[in-house]
XYZ file of C-alpha atoms in Angstrom:
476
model
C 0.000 0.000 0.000
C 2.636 2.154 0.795
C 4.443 1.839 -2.541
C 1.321 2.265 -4.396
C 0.760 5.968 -2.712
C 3.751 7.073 -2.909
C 3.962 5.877 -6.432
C 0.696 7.666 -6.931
C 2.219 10.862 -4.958
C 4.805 11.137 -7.833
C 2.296 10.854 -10.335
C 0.594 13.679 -9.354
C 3.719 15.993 -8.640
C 4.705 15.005 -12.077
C 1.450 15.789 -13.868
C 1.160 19.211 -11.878
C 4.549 20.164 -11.956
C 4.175 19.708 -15.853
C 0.881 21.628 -15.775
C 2.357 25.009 -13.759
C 5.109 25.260 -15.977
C 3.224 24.861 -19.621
C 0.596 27.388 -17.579
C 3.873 29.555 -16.939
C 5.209 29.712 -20.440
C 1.281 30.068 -21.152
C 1.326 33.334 -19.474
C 4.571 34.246 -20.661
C 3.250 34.388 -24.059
C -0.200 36.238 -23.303
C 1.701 39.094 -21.518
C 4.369 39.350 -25.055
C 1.033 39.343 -27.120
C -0.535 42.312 -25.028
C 2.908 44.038 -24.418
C 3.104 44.078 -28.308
C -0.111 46.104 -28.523
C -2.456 42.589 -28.816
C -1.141 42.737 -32.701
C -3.373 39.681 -33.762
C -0.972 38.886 -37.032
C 1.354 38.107 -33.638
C -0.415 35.394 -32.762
C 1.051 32.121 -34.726
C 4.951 33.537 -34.047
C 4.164 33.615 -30.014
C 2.421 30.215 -30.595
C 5.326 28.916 -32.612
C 8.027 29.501 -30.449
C 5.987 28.542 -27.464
C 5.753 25.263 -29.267
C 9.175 24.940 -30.405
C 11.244 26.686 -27.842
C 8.757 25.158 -24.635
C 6.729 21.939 -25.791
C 9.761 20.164 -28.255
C 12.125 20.292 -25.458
C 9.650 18.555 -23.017
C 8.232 16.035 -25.478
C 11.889 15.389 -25.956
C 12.509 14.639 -22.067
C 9.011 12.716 -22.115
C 10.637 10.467 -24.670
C 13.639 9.971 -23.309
C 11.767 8.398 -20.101
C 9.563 6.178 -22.219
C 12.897 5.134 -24.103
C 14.336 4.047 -20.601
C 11.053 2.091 -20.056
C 11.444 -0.400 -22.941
C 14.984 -0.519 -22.914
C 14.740 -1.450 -18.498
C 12.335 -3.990 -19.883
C 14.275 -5.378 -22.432
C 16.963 -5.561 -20.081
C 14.855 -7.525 -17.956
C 13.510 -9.993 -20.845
C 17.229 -10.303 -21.820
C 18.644 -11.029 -17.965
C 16.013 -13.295 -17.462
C 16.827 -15.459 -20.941
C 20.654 -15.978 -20.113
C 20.188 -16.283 -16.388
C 21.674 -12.832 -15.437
C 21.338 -10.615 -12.446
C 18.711 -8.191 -12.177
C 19.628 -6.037 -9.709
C 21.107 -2.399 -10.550
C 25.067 -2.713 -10.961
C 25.503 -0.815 -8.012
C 23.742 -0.676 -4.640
C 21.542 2.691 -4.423
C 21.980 3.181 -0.891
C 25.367 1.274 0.022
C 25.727 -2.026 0.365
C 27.821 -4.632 -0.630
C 28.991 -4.296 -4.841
C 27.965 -7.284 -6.575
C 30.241 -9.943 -6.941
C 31.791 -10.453 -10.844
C 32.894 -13.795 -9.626
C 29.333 -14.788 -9.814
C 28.497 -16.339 -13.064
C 25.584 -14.762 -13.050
C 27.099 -11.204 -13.520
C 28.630 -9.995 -16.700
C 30.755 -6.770 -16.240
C 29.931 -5.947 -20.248
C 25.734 -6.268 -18.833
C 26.161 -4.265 -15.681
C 27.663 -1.585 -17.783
C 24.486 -1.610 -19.745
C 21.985 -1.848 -16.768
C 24.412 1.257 -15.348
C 23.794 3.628 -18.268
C 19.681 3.325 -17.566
C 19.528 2.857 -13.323
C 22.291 5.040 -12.372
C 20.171 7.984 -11.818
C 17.183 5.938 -10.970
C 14.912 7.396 -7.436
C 14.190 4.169 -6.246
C 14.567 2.901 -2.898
C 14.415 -0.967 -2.622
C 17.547 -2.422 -3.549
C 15.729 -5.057 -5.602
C 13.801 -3.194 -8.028
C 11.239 -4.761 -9.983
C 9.455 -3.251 -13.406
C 6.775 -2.149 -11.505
C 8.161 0.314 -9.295
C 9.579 2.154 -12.110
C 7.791 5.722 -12.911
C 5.437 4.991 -15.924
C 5.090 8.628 -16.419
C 8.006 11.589 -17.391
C 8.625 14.289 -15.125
C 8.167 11.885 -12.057
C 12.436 11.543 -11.383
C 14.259 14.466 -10.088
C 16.624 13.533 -13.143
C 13.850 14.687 -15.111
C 13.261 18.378 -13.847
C 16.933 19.053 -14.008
C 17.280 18.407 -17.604
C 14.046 20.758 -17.766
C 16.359 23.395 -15.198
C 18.931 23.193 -17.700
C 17.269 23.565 -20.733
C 15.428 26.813 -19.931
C 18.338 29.072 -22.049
C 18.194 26.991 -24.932
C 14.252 27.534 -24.497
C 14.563 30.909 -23.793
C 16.988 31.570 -26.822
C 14.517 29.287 -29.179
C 11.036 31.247 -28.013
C 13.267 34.756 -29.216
C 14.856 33.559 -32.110
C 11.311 31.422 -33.856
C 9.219 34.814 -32.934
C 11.878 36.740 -34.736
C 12.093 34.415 -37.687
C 7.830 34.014 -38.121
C 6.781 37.865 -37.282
C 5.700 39.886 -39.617
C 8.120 41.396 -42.058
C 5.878 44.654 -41.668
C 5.714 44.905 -38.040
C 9.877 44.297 -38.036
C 10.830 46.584 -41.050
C 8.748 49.762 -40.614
C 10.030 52.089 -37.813
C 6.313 52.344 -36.367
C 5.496 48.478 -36.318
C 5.216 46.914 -32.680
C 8.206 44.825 -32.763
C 10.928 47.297 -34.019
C 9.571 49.887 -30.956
C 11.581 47.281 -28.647
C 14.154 45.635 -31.296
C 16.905 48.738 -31.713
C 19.584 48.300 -33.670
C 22.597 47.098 -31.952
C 26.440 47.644 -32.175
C 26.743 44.560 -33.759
C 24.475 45.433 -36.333
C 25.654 49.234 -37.095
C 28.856 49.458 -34.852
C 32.188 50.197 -37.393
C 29.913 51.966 -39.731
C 31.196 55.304 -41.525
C 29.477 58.310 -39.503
C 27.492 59.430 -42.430
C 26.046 56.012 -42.584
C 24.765 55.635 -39.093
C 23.114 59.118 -39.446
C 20.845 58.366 -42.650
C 18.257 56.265 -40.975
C 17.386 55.457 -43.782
C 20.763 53.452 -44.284
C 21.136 52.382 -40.758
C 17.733 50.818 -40.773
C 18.403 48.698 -44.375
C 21.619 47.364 -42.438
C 19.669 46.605 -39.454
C 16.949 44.466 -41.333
C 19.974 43.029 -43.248
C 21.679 41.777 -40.423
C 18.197 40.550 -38.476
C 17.740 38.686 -41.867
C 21.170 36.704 -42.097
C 21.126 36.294 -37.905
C 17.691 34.855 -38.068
C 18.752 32.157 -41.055
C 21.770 31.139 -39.253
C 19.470 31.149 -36.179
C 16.799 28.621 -38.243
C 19.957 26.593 -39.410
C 21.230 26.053 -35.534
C 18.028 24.994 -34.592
C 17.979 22.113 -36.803
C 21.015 21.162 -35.777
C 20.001 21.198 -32.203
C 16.837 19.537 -32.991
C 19.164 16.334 -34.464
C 21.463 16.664 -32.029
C 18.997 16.274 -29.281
C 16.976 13.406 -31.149
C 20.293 11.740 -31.589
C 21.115 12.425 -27.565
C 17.576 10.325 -27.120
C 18.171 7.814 -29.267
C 21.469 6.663 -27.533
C 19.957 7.797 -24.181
C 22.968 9.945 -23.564
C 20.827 12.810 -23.106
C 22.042 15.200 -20.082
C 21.976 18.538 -19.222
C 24.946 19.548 -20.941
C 23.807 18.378 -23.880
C 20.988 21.355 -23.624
C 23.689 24.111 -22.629
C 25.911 22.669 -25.734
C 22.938 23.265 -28.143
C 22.285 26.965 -26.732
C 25.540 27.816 -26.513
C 26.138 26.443 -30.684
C 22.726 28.562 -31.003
C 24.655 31.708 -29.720
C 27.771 31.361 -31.262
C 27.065 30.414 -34.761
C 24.359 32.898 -34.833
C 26.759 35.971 -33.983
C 29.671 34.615 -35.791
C 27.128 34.405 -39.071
C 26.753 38.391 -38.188
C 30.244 38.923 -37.688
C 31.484 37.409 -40.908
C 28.302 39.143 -42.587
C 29.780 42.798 -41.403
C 33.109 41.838 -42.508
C 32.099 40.155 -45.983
C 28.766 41.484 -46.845
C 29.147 40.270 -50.658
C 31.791 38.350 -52.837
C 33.516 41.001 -54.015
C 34.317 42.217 -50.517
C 35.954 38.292 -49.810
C 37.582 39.069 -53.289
C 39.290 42.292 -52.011
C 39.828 41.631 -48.528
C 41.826 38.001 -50.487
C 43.552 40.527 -52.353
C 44.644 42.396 -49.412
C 46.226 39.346 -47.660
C 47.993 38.176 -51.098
C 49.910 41.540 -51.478
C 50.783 41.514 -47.480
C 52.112 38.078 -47.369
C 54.031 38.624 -50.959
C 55.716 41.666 -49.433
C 54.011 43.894 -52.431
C 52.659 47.422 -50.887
C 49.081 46.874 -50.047
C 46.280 48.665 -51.621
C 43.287 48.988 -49.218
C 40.233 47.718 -50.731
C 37.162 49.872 -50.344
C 34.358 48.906 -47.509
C 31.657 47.173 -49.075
C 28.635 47.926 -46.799
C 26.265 47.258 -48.990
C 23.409 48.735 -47.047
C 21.415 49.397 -49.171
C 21.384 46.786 -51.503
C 19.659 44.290 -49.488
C 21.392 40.988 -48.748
C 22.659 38.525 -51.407
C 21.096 35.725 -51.930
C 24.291 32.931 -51.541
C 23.999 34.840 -47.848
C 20.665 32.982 -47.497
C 22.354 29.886 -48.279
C 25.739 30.368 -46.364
C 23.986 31.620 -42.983
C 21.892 28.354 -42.831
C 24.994 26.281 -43.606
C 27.037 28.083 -41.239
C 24.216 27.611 -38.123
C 23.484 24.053 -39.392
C 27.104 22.829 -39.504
C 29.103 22.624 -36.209
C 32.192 24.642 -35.733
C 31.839 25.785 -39.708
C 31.460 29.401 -38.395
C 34.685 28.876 -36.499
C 36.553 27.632 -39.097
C 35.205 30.150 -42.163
C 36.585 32.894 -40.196
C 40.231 31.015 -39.390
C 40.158 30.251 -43.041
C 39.580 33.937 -44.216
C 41.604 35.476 -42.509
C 44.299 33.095 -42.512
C 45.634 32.719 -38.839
C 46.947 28.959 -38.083
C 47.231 28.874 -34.299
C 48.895 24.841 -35.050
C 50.142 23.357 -38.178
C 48.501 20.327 -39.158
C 50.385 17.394 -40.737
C 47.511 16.379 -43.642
C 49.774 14.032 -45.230
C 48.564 11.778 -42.569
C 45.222 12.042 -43.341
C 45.675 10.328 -46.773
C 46.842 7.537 -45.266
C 44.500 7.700 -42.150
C 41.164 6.972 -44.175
C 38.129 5.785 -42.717
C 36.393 2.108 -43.255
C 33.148 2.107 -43.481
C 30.983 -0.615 -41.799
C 29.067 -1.432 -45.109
C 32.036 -3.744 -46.013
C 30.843 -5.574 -43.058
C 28.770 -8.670 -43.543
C 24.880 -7.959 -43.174
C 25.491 -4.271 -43.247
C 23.877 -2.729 -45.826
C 23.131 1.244 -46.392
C 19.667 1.328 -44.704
C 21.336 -0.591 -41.793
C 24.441 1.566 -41.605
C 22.130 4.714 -41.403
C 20.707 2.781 -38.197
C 23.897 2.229 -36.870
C 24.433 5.908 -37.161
C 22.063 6.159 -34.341
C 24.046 4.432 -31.505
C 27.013 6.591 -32.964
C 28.518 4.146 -35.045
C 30.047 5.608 -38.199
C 33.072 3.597 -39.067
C 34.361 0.053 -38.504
C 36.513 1.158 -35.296
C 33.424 2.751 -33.768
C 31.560 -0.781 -34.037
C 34.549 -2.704 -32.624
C 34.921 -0.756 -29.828
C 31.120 -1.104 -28.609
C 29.193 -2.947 -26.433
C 27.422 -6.130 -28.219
C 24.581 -6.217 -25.410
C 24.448 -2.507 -25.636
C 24.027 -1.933 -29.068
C 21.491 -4.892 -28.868
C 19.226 -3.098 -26.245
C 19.524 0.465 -27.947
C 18.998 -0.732 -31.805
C 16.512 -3.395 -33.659
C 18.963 -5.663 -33.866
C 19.346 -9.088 -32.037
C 22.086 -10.135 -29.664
C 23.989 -12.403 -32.295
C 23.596 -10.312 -35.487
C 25.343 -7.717 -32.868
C 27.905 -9.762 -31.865
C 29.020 -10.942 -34.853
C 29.475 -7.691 -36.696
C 31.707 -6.373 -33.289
C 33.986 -9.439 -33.830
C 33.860 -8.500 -37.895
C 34.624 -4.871 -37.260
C 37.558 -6.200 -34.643
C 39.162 -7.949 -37.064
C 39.235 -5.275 -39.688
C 40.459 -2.879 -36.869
C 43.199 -5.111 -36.516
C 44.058 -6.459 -39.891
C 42.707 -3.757 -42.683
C 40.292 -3.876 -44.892
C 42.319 -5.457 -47.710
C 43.701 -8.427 -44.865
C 39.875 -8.398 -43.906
C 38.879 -10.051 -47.296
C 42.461 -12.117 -47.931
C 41.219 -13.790 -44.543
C 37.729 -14.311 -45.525
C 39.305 -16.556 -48.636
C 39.900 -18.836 -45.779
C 36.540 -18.550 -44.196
C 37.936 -16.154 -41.188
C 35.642 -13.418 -41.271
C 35.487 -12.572 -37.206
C 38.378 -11.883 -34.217
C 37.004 -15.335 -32.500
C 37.578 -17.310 -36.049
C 41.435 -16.432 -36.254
C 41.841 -17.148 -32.807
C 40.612 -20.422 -33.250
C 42.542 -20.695 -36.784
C 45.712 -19.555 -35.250
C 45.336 -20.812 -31.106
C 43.177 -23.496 -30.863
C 44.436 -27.120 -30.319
C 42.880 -27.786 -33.545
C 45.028 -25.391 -35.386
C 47.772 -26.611 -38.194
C 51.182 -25.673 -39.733
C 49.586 -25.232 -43.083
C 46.762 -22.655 -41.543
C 49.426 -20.723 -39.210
C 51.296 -20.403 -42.434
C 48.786 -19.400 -44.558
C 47.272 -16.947 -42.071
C 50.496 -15.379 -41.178
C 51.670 -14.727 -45.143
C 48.392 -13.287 -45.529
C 49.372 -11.040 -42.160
C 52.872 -10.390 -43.413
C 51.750 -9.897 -47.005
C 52.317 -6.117 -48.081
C 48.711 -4.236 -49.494
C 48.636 -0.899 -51.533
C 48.124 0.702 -48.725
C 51.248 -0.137 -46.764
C 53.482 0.769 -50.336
C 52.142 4.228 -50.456
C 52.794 4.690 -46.820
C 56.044 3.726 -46.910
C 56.601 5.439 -50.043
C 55.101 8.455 -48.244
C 57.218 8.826 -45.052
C 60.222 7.720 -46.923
C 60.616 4.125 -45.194
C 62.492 1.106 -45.978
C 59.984 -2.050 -47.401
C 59.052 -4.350 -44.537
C 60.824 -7.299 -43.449
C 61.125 -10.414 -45.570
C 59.431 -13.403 -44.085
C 61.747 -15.916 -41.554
C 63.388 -18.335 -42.873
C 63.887 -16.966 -46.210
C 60.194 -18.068 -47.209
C 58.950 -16.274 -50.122
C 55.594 -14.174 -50.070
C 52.891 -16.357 -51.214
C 50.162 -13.392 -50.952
C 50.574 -9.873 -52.590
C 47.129 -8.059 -51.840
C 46.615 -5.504 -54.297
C 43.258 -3.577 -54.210
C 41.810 -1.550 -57.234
């Protein structure tokens, strides 16, 4: 009785905690409409970026719960097949750790029961599925990744009603949005004297930049929105992962501005690429006329290049490196020819559709797969527990060998980790297969010539014994 109250006790917290705060952004939104003189043409951007700035974020939280539901109970389903414990991997209020000596624990499962009990309110130290929350906003877990999100909400509610009010009420000095949106330093500050005093020049740059920050604004956005989907799908949704999104919101939106003030069309990057040619070639430099372009509205691969810039991480950041060419490091790129990455498609039973799955527990390349968690990736992903396993031990082996050893070994039916153990280890293991596994090994590939070649390195050693090379892998 008494888990059933105080099961129903968090129920109710939850559902009214989630009703006062909709109710607050509810009456957030009614005092913007009237403050903006009840403008009824005002009415879907307030209801836009209350839905987008206040209701995504908490259906995204909501889903994140329900994800930890099915994934507890597969967890449970799975335990319960292969005679595993149940119990959380560690004690939630001390207590003895569980004992890996037990056959019944698996240190690669208790780091997958970890990941969805660790911040878990429960108080028995056997939980069963029952005592777990069936509703969101019921764990104090919960409410702090709602606490953290509030600047990327608060950011998001600004930045939608900016990008969905009306051009007329944003544009015209007497509309009811410009009265509180002045025109900023970052917007006019730098400008010639002569141009901040025309209003009517001052205003076309203001609207310009408003334009170009609110399509770099819509760009990050997106991104946010995938990265936090993405966050949920892998359950590695925290708070930081809200204060990462506002703070690439922020910075991509006033770096967008910034490189907008500084190269407001292509034939300003054309002269200010001029200017850097003749300083670095020693010739006098000749300094290109300010392109404000104020009045000529902004260009349309703008459009394009502030969306790409908010939309891609870090692009802002490295546009602006690139432009005006500082290198704080010197990279060494002839590594990266040689440093390629393999994609898991030359895995077997990876196709593109399932690849693009993949994707969504973070797997990318070969040496993400061999590095994860087989029972992990079967509890987060459609997949079953020994299609899993067996592309981890594929993707090992490729890690290990390369992708052109990968298919010389596969000639000799070793296509996983486990199989050239056993070729190479086992009891039942010959001469003739050590040998023929270890010229394949020793064997030199296309890629290992152009290294060499590259770095200026001597061939490889010739096999013991003075055995010739019976494999030459050679890739087109």
């Amino acid at each position: 009785m008494g888990a059933t109250s105080e099961k129903l006790r968090g129920s109710v917290v939850g559902v009214v905690g989630v009703c006062i705060f909709v109710g607050f952004a509810a009456l957030l939104g009614l005092a913007a409409f009237w403050s903006l003189e009840s403008n009824t043409p005002l009415i879907f951007p307030i209801c836009a970026s209350l839905f987008l700035a206040v209701i995504t974020p908490m259906t995204v939280i909501a889903v994140r719960h329900q994800v930890r539901l099915s994934r507890i109970k597969l967890i449970d389903v799975f335990a319960k097949t292969f005679g595993l414990s149940t119990k959380p991997p560690l004690p939630l209020h001390g207590g003895a750790a569980p004992d890996l000596n037990d056959p019944k624990t698996v240190v690669s499962f208790e780091f997958v029961k970890g990941k969805y009990y660790v911040d878990l309110d429960l108080k028995s130290e056997d939980p069963r599925l029952e005592d777990l929350p069936r509703f969101p906003m019921m764990l104090h877990a919960d409410w702090m990744l709602l606490l953290c999100a509030l600047p990327f909400m608060g950011l998001s509610a600004f930045g939608v009603f900016v990008l969905f009010a009306p051009a007329a009420d944003i544009l015209n000095s007497g509309g009811s949005v410009s009265a509180w949106l002045w025109p900023s330093m970052l917007a006019l500050g730098g400008l010639p004297s002569a141009a901040v005093a025309d209003a009517a020049a001052a205003a076309a740059q203001h609207v310009n930049v408003l334009t170009v920050a609110a399509v770099a604004f819509a760009g990050a956005y997106f991104y946010c929105l995938r990265l936090l989907l993405r966050a949920v799908a892998s359950f590695d949704l925290s708070p930081v992962t809200f204060l990462r999104a506002f703070a690439h919101m922020v910075m991509a939106t006033t770096l967008a501005v910034v490189i907008y003030r500084v190269f407001p069309s292509a034939e300003g990057v054309t002269a200010t690429a001029k200017e850097y040619y003749q300083a670095l070639s020693g010739v006098t430099v000749v300094p290109a006329t300010t392109v404000t372009d104020s009045g000529g509205g902004v260009k349309s691969f703008w459009l394009i290049l502030s969306f790409a810039l908010g939309f891609v991480p870090e692009a802002a950041i490295q546009y602006v490196l690139q432009k005006a060419g500082f290198r704080f490091k010197a990279r060494y790129d002839e590594v990266e020819t040689h440093a390629g990455t393999i994609p898991v498609t030359i895995l077997d039973g990876v196709d593109s559709p399932t690849a693009f799955r993949l994707e969504e527990s973070n797997v990318f390349e070969v040496q993400n797969l061999a590095t994860l968690n087989p029972i992990m990736l079967h509890v987060e992903s459609p997949f079953g527990i020994y299609q899993t396993i067996d592309w981890v031990a594929q993707a090992q082996l490729c890690t290990v060998v390369g992708p052109e050893r990968f298919f010389a070994l596969k000639m000799l039916n070793i296509r996983t980790i486990f199989d050239l153990e056993r070729a190479v280890l086992s009891d039942e293991s010959t001469s003739e297969v050590q040998i023929a596994v270890g010229a394949i090994l020793t064997s030199p590939c296309d890629r290992d010539r152009a290294c060499l070649a590259a770095f200026g390195l001597p061939p490889g050693p010739t096999q013991p014994h003075g055995r010739s090379r019976q494999w030459s892998i050679s890739w087109s």
